[in-house]
Short mmCIF file of C-alpha atoms in Angstrom, two decimals:
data_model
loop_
_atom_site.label_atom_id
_atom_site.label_comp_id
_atom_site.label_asym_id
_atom_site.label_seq_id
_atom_site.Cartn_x
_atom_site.Cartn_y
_atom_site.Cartn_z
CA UNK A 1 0.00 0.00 0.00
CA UNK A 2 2.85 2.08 0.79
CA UNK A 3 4.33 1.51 -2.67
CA UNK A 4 1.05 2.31 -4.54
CA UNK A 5 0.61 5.86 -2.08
CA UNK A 6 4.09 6.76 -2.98
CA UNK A 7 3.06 6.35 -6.72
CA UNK A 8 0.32 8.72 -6.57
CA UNK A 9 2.73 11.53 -4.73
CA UNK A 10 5.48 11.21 -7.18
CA UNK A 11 3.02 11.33 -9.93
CA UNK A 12 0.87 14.48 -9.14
CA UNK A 13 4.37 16.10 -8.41
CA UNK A 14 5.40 15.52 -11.67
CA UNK A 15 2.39 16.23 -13.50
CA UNK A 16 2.42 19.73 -11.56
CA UNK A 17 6.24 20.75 -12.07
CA UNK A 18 7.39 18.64 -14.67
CA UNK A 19 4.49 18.10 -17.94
CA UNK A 20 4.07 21.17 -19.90
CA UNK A 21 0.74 21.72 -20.99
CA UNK A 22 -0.26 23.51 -24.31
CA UNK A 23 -1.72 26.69 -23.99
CA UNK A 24 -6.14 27.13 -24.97
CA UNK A 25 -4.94 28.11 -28.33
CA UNK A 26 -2.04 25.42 -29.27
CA UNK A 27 -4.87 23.21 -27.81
CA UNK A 28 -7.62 24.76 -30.02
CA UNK A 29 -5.56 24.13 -33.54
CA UNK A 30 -4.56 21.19 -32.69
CA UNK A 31 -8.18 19.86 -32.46
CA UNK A 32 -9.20 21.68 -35.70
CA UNK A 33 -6.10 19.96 -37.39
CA UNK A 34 -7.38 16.39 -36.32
CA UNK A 35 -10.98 16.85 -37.13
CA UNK A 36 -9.91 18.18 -40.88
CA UNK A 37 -7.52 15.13 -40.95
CA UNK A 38 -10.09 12.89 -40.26
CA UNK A 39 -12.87 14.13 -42.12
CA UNK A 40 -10.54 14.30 -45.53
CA UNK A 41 -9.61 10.03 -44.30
CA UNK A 42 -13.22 9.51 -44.20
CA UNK A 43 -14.05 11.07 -47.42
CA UNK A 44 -11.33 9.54 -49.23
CA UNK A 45 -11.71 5.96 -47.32
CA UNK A 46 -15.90 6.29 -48.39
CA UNK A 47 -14.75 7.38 -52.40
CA UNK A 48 -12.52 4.24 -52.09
CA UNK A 49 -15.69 2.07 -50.53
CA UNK A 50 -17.70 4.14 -53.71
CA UNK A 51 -15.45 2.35 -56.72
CA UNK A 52 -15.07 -0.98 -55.02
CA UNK A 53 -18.86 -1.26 -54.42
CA UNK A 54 -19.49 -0.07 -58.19
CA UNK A 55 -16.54 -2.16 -59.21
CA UNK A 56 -18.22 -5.38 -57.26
CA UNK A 57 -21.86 -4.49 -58.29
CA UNK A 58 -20.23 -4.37 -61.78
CA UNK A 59 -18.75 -7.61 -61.64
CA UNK A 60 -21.72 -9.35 -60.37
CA UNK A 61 -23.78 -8.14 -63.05
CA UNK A 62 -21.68 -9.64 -65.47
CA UNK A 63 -21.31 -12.83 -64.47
#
């Protein structure tokens, strides 16, 4: 138990003095940046799940 309190010190010490945390605007890009990322990976991951499905559909047809 001693172990696990000593843990939980030397942790919240170091997340106080030692972890540098991004200012509300850093923070603010940074979240626009990954929603823009991942909405351009959907779209192009959803055109690539377009031409397969036409690509299968057309295939099926055919045969």
């Amino acid at each position: 138990m001693e172990k696990l309190k000593l843990f939980v010190q030397e942790s919240y010490e170091e997340m106080k003095h030692k972890v540098t945390w991004p200012r509300y605007g850093e923070l603010q890009r940074s979240s626009v940046l990954v929603l823009v990322a991942s909405l351009i990976f959907a779209i192009v991951i959803g055109l690539i799940d377009l031409a397969f499905d036409g690509a299968l559909g057309w295939f099926y047809d055919a045969f």
